[in-house]
Every structure is written in structure tokens, then in C-alpha cells.
PDB file of C-alpha atoms in Angstrom:
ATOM      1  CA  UNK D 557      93.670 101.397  78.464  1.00 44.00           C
ATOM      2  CA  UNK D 558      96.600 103.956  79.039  1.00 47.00           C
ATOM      3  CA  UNK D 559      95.633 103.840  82.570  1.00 46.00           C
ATOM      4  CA  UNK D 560      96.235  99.634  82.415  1.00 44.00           C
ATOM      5  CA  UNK D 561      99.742 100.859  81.420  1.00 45.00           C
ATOM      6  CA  UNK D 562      98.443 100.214  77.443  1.00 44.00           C
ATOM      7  CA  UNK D 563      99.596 103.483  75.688  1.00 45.00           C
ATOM      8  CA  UNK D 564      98.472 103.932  72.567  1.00 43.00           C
ATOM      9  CA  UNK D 565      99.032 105.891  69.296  1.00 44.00           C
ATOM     10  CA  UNK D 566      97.457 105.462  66.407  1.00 40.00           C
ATOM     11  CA  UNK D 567      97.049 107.205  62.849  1.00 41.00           C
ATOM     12  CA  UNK D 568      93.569 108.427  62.437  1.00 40.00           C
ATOM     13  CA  UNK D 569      91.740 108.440  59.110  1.00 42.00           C
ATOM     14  CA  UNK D 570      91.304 112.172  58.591  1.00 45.00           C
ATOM     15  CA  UNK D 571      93.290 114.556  56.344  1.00 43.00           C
ATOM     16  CA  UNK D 572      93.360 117.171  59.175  1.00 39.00           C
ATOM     17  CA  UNK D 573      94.626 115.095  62.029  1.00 44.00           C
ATOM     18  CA  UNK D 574      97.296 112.142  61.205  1.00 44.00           C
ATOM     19  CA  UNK D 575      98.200 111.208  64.316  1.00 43.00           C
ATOM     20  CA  UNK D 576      96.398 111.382  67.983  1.00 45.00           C
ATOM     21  CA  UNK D 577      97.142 109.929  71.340  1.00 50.00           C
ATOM     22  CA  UNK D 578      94.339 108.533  72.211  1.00 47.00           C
ATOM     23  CA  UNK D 579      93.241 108.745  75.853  1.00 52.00           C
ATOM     24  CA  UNK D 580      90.187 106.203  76.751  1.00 51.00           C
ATOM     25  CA  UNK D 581      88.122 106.662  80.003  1.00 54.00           C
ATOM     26  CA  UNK D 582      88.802 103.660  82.126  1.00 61.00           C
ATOM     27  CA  UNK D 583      86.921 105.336  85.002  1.00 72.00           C
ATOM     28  CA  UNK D 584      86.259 102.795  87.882  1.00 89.00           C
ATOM     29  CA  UNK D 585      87.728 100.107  90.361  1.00 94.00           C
ATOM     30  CA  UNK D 586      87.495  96.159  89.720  1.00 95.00           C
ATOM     31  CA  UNK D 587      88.908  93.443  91.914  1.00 96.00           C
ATOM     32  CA  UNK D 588      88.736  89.973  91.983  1.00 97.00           C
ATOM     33  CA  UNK D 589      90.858  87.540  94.443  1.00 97.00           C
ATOM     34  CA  UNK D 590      91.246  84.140  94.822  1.00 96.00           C
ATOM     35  CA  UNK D 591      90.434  83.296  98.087  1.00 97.00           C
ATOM     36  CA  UNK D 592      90.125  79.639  99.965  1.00 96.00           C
ATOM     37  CA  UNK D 593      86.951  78.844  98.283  1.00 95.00           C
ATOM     38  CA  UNK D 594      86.863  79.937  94.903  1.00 96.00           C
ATOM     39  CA  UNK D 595      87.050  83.824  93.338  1.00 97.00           C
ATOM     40  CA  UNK D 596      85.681  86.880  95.006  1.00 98.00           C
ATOM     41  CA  UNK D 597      85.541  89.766  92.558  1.00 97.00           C
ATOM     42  CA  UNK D 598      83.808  93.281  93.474  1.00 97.00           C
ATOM     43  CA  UNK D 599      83.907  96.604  91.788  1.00 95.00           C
ATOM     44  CA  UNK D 600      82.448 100.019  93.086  1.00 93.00           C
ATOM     45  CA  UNK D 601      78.919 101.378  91.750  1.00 92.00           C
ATOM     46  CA  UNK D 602      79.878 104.575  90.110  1.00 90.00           C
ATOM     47  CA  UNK D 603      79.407 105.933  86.529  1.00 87.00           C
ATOM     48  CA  UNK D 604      80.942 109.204  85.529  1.00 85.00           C
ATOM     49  CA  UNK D 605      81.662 111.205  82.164  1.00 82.00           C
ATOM     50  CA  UNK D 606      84.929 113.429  82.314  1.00 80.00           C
ATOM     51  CA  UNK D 607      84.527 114.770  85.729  1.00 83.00           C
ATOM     52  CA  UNK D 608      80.660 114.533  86.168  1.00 87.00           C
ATOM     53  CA  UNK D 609      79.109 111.472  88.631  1.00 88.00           C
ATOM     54  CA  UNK D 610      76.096 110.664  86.270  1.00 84.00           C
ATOM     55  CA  UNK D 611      74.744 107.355  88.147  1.00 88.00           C
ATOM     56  CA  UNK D 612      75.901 105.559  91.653  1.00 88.00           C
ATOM     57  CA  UNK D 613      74.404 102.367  91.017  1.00 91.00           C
ATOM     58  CA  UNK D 614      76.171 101.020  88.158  1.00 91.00           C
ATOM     59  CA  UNK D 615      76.801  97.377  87.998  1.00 92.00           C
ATOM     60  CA  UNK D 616      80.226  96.311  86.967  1.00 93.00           C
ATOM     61  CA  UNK D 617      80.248  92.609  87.991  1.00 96.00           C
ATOM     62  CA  UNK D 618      77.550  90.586  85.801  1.00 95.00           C
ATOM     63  CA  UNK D 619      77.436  87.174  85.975  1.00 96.00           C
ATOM     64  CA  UNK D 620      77.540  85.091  82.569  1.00 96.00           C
ATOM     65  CA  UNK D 621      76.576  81.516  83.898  1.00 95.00           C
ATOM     66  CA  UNK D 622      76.359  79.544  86.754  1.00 95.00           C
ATOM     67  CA  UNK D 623      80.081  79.540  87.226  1.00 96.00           C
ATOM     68  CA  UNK D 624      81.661  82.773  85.592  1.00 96.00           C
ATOM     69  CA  UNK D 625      81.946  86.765  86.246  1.00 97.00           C
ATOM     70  CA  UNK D 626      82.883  89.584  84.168  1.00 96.00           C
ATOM     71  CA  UNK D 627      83.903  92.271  85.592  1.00 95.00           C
ATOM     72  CA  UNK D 628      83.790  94.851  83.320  1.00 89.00           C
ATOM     73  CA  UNK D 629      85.843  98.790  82.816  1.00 85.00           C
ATOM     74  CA  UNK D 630      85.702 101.166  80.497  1.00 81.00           C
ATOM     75  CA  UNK D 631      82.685 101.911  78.209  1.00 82.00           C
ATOM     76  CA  UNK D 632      79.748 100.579  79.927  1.00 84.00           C
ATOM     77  CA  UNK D 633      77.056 100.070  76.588  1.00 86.00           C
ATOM     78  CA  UNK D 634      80.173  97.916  74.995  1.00 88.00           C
ATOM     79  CA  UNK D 635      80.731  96.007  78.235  1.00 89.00           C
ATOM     80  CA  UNK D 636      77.101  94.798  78.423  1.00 92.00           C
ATOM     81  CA  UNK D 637      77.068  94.018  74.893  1.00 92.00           C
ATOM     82  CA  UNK D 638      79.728  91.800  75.481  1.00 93.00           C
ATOM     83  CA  UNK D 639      78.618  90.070  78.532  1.00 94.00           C
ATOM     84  CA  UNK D 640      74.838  89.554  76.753  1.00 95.00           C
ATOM     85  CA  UNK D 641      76.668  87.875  73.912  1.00 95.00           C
ATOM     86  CA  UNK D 642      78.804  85.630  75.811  1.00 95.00           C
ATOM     87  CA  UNK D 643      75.606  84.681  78.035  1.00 96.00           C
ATOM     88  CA  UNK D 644      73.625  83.969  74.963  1.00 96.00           C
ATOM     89  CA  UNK D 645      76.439  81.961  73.318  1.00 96.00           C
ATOM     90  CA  UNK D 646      77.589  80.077  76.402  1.00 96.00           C
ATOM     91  CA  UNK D 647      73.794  79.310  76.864  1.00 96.00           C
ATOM     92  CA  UNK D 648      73.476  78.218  73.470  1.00 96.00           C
ATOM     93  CA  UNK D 649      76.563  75.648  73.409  1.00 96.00           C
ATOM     94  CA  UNK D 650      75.027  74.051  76.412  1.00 95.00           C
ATOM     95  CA  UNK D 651      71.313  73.806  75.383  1.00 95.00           C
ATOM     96  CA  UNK D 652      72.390  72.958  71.612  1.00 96.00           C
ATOM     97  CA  UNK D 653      75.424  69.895  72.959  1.00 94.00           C
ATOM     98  CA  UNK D 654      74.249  69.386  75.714  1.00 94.00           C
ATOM     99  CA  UNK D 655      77.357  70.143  78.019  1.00 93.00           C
ATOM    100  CA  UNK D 656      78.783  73.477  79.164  1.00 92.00           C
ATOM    101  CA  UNK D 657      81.483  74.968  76.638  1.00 94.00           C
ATOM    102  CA  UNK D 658      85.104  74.156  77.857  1.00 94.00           C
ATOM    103  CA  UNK D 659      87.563  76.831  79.880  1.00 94.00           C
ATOM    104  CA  UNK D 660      89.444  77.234  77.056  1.00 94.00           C
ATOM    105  CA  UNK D 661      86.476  78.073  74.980  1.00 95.00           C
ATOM    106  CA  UNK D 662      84.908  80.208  77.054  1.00 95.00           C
ATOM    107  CA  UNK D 663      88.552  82.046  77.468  1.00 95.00           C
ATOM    108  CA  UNK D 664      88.599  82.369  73.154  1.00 94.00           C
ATOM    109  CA  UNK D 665      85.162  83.775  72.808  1.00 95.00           C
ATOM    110  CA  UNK D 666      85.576  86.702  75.138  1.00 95.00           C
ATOM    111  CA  UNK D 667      88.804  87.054  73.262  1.00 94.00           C
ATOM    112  CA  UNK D 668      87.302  87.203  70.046  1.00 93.00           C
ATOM    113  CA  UNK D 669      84.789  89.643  71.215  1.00 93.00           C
ATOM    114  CA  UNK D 670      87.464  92.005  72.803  1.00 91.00           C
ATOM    115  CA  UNK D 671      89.637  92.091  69.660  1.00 90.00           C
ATOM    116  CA  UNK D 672      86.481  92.585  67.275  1.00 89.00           C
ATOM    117  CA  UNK D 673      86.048  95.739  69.180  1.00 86.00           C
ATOM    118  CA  UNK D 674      89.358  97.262  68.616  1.00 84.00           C
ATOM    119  CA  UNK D 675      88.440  99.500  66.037  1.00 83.00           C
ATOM    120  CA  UNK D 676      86.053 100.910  68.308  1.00 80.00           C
ATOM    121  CA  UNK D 677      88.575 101.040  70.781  1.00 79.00           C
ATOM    122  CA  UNK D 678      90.890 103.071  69.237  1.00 79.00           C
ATOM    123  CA  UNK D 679      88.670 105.849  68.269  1.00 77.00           C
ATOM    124  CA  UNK D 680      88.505 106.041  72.013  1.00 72.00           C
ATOM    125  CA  UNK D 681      84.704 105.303  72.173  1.00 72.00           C
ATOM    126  CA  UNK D 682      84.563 101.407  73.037  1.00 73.00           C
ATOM    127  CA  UNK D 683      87.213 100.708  75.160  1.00 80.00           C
ATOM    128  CA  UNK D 684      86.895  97.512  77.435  1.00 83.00           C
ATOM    129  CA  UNK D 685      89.119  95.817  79.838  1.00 84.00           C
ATOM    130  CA  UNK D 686      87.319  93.000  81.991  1.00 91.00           C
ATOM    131  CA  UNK D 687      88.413  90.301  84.700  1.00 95.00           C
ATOM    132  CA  UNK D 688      86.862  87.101  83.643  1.00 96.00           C
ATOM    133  CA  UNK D 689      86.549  85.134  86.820  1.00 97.00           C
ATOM    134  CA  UNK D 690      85.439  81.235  87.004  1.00 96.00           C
ATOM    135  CA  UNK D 691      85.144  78.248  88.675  1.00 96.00           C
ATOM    136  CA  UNK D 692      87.167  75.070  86.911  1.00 94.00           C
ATOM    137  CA  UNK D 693      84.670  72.585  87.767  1.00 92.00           C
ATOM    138  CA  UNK D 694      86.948  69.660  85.899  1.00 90.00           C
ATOM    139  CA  UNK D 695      89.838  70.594  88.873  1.00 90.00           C
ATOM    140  CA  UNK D 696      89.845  68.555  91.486  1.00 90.00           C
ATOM    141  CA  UNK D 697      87.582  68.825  94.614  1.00 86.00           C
ATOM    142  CA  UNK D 698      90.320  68.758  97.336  1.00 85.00           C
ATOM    143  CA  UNK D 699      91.494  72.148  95.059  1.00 89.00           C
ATOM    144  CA  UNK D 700      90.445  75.526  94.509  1.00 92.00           C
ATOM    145  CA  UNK D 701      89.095  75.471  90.872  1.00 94.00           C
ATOM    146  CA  UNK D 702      88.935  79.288  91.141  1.00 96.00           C
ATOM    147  CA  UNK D 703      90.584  81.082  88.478  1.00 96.00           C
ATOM    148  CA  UNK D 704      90.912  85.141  87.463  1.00 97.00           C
ATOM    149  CA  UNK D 705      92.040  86.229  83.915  1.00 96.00           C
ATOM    150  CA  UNK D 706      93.071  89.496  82.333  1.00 90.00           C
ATOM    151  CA  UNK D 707      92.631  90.534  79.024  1.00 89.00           C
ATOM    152  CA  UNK D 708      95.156  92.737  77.319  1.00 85.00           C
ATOM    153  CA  UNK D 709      93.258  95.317  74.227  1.00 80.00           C
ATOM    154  CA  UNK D 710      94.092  92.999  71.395  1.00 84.00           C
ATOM    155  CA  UNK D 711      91.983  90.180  73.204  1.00 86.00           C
ATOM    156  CA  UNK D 712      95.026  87.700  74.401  1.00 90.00           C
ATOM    157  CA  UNK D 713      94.130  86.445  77.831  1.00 90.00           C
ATOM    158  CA  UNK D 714      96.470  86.139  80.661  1.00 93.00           C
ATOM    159  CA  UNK D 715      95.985  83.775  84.310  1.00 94.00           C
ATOM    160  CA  UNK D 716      96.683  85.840  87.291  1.00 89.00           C
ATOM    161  CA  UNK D 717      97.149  83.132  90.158  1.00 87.00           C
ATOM    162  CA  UNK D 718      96.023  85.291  93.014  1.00 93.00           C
ATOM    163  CA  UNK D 719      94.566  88.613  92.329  1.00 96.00           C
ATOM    164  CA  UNK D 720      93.283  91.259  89.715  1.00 95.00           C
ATOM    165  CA  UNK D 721      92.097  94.774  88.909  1.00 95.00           C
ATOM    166  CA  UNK D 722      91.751  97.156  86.758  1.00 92.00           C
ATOM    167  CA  UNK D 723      89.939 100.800  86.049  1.00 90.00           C
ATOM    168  CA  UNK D 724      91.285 104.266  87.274  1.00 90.00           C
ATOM    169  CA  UNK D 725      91.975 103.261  90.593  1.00 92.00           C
ATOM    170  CA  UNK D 726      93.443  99.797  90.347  1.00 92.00           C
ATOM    171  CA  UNK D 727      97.107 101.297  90.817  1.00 92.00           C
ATOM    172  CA  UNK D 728      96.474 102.409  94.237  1.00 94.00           C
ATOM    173  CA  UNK D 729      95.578  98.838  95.257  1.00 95.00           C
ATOM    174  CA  UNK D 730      97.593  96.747  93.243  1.00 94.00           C
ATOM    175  CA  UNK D 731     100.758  97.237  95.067  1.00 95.00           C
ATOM    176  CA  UNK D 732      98.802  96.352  98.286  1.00 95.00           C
ATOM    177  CA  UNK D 733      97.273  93.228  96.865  1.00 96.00           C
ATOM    178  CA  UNK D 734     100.863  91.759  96.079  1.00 94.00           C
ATOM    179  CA  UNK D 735     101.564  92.454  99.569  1.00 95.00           C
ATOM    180  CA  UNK D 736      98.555  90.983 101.324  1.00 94.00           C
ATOM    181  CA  UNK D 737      99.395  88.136  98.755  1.00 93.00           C
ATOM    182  CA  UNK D 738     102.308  87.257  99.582  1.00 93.00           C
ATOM    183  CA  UNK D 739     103.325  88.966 103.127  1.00 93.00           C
ATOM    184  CA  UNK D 740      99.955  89.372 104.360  1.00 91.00           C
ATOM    185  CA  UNK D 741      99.220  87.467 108.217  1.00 92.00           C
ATOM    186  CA  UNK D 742      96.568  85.461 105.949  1.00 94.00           C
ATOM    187  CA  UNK D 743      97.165  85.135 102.737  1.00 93.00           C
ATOM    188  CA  UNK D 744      94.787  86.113 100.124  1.00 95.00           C
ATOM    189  CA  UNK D 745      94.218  82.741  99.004  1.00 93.00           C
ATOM    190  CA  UNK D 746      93.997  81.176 102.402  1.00 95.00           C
ATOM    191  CA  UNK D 747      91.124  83.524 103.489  1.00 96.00           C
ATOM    192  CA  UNK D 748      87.197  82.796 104.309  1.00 96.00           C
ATOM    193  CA  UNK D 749      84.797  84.554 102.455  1.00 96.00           C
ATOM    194  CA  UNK D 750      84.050  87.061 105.546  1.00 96.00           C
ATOM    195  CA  UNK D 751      87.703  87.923 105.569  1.00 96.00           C
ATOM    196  CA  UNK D 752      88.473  88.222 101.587  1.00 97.00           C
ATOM    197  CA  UNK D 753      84.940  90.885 101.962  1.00 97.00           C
ATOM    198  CA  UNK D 754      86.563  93.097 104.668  1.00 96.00           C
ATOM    199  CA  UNK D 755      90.313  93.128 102.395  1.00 96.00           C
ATOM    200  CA  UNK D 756      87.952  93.882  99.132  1.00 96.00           C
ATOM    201  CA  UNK D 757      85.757  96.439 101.411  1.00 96.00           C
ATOM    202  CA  UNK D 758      89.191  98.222 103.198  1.00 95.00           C
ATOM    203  CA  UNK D 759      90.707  97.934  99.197  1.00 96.00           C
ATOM    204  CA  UNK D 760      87.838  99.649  97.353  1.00 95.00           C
ATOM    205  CA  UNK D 761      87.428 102.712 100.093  1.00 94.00           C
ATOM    206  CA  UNK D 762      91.631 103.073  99.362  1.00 95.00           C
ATOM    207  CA  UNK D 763      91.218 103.021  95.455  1.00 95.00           C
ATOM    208  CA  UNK D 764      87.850 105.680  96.528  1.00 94.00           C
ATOM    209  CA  UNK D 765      90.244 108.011  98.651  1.00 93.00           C
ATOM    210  CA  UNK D 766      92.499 108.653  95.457  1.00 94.00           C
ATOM    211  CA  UNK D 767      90.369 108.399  92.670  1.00 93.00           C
ATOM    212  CA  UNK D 768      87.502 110.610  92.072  1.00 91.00           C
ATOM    213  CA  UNK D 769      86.376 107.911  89.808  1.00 89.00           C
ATOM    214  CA  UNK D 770      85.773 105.270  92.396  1.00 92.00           C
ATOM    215  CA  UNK D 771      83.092 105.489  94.752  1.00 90.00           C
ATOM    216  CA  UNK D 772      82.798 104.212  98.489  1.00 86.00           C
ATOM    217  CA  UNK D 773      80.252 103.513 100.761  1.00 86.00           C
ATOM    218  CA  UNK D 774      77.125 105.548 100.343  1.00 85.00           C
ATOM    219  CA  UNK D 775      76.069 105.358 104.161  1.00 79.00           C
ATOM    220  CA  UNK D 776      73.022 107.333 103.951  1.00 81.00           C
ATOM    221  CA  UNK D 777      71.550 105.608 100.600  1.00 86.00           C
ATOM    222  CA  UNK D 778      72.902 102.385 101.944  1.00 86.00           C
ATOM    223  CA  UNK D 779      74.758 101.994  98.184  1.00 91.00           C
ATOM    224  CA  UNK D 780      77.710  99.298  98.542  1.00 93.00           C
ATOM    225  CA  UNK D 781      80.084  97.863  96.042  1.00 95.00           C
ATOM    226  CA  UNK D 782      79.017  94.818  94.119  1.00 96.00           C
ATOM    227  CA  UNK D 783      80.550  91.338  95.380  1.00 97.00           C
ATOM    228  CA  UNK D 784      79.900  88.457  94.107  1.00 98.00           C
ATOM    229  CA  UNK D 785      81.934  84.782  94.347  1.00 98.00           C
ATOM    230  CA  UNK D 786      82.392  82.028  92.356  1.00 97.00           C
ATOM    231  CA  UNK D 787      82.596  78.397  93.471  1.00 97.00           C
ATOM    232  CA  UNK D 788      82.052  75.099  93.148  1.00 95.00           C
ATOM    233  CA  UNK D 789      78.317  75.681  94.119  1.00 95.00           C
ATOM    234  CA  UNK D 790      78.011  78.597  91.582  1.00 96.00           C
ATOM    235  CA  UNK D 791      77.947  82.294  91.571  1.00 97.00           C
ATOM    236  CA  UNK D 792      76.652  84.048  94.600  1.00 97.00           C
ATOM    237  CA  UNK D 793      75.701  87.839  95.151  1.00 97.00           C
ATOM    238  CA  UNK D 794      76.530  89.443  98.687  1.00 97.00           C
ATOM    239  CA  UNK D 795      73.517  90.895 100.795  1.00 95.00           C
ATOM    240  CA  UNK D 796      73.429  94.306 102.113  1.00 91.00           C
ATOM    241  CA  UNK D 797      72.848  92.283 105.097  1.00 92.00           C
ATOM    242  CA  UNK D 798      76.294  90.422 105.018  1.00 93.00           C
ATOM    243  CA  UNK D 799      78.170  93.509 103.336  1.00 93.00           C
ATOM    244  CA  UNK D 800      76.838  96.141 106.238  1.00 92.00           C
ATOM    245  CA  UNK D 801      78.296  93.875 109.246  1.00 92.00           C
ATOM    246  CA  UNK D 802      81.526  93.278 107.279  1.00 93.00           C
ATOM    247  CA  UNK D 803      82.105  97.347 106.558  1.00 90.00           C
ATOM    248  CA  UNK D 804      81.181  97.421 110.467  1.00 91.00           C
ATOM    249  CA  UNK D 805      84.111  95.080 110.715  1.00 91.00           C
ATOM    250  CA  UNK D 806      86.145  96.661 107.966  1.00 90.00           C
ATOM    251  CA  UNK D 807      86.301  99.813 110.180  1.00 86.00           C
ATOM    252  CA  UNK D 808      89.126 100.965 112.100  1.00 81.00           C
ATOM    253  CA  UNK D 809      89.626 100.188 115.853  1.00 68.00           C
ATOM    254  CA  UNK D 810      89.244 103.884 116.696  1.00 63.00           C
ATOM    255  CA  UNK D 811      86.220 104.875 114.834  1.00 57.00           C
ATOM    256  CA  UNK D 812      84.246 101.497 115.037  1.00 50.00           C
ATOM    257  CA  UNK D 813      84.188 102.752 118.934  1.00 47.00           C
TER     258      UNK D 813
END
């Protein structure tokens, strides 16, 4: 969380240490935009612990339903505990009323869940920060229903219009989503899906050339970032087909040669 600009400082329940910063590993790279059809929201396949690469296949986008992502930083076993409750619940509500759980309550529950893990938070152990991505299917059809939200620690949920991320090396790419968003030749949220995959491709190498946390491209073990999108028709997964012609196209001029 300090690395999502949330310092914290807490008193600790010991009689030998009062006080502690507490520093909680936020180790990865999620992004999601919203493009001309809906959301697109990736994040890069790699687990570490301190400086150690322990796993390059992690997933970090999971889908909860037919029409909502969570993309998930920080502790990975609290993460999927979170995104296996919210599937259960929000597949409960609909099989028990008989009609998918609103937005707005599908907005409070991960909320609820977030802040019930606090405690664990703070002892630097359970710290989560997702993107919740999802398709309004009450908006109308002539609009994008896509929509991206950010969670702060205490579980109060925020709507970021165009873009999102978040991990370790979301502030090497933030700055360049603002621009794309609002000075880029296409806009973010006037893109197709082939060109929002080459921007999130190009984005999640950057956030891999600074941060040792992130990882790229794994040529050889043909290992790409998860993308998935979100719209009206539902959640879709990317191929390794369709993501190794757009990382052909995502290279520059002079080595795609």
C-alpha cells in the first residue's frame, strides 16, 4: 500500500515494539483501460518474495462472473480468497433471486471484504489492492457500459473514468496512461481491442524495464501477461495466438525488421 502512495503507521500490540512503519509487498503490475468496447485489464505473470522470482505464471486477473474482473496486488492467498468469496456470493444472489446482484452491490461486498482484512493488512501480511472492472449492462447500448474502480485500504471504492493500475510498477505507467488518455493520436477510450492490446503490451514491458517486480515477455517459454476484456457479451481471455501477433506489432520499427 505505501507503494499506492498509502503510508502507513500504526502502533503494534507488543511491549517491545510500539510503533512500526509498516512496509507491505505490493510486488506486481495491473492495468485496466477503458477502451471503445468495454474494459481491457491485464497484469504481468510474476510472483516474487523480497527479491526472489518464485513462480512466472501467476494469475492476477480472475474473473468473478460473466461480466466482472478483479485484478488483484499484493498478497496473493488473500487475493484469491477474496475473489472465491465474491464468486460464490455473486453466484448465490443470482441462483437464490433470481437476478444478478446490482453495481452498487457488487461495489459494497468487495468493500466489505477489503476492510474486514485490515487487520491483516496492517501486520503487513494480507495486504490487497485490486481493480474491479465490469460491464454496466443496465447502461445504454449506444454506450460503453465499461467501468474500472479502485479501492483505497479501508475498502471505499473510487470510479476511474479511463484507466487504472496498481502494484510496484504502476508509477512508471501511470503518468503515460494520462497522456495516451488525454493527448494520445487515439484516445484510450476510442481504441479497438487490437490497439488497447499493443498500448497494454508496450505499457507492461515499460513498468518490466524498471521494476524487478514486473515481468515481460518470456519469448522462449512463450509466457505473456494475462488480458482479459469485459463487455457487453461477457468476459473474454486473450489467446497466445492473438497476444503473439500483437507483441509482433507492439515492437519497434527497427527491431520488428
Amino acid at each position: 500500500m505505501q507503494h499506492a502512495n498509502y503510508p502507513l503507521q500504526v502502533g503494534l500490540p507488543s511491549e517491545t515494539q510500539q510503533h512500526a512503519d509498516i512496509e507491505i509487498a505490493h510486488s506486481t503490475t495491473v492495468v485496466a483501460v477503458r477502451y471503445r468496447d468495454g474494459v481491457m485489464i491485464a497484469g504481468d505473470r510474476r510472483a516474487t518474495a523480497g527479491t526472489a522470482v518464485i513462480y512466472d505464471r501467476a494469475e492476477k486477473v480472475l474473473q468473478i462472473d460473466r461480466h466482472s474482473v478483479l485484478a488483484i496486488s499484493g498478497s496473493p492467498a488473500i487475493a484469491y480468497e477474496i475473489a472465491r468469496i465474491l464468486e460464490h456470493s455473486f453466484q448465490y444472489f443470482r441462483r437464490s433471486q433470481l437476478q444478478e446482484l446490482s453495481l452498487e452491490g457488487k461495489l459494497r461486498m468487495l468493500s466489505r471484504l477489503i476492510r474486514d482484512n485490515l487487520a491483516m493488512a496492517l501486520q503487513g501480511i494480507g495486504g490487497v489492492i485490486p481493480i474491479f472492472a465490469l460491464y454496466d449492462l443496465e447502461a445504454p447500448e449506444a454506450e460503453n457500459g465499461g467501468k474500472i474502480f479502485f479501492y483505497d485500504a479501508l475498502g471505499a471504492h473510487f470510479e476511474n473514468v479511463n484507466f487504472a493500475t496498481t502494484g510496484s510498477g504502476s508509477i512508471w505507467i501511470r503518468g503515460v496512461l494520462r497522456y495516451l488518455s488525454r493527448f494520445g493520436e487515439t484516445p484510450l477510450q476510442e481504441m479497438d481491442e487490437r490497439q488497447a492490446t499493443i498500448t497494454i503490451l508496450r505499457l507492461l514491458d515499460t513498468a518490466s524495464e524498471y521494476d524487478a517486480a514486473t515481468s515481460g515477455y518470456n519469448a522462449r517459454a512463450q509466457i505473456f501477461p494475462t488480458i482479459k476484456t469485459v463487455t457487453r457479451t461477457g468476459v473474454e481471455t486473450l489467446s497466445n495466438e492473438d497476444l503473439t501477433e500483437s507483441y509482433a506489432e507492439a515492437q519497434p520499427v527497427a527491431e520488428a525488421v
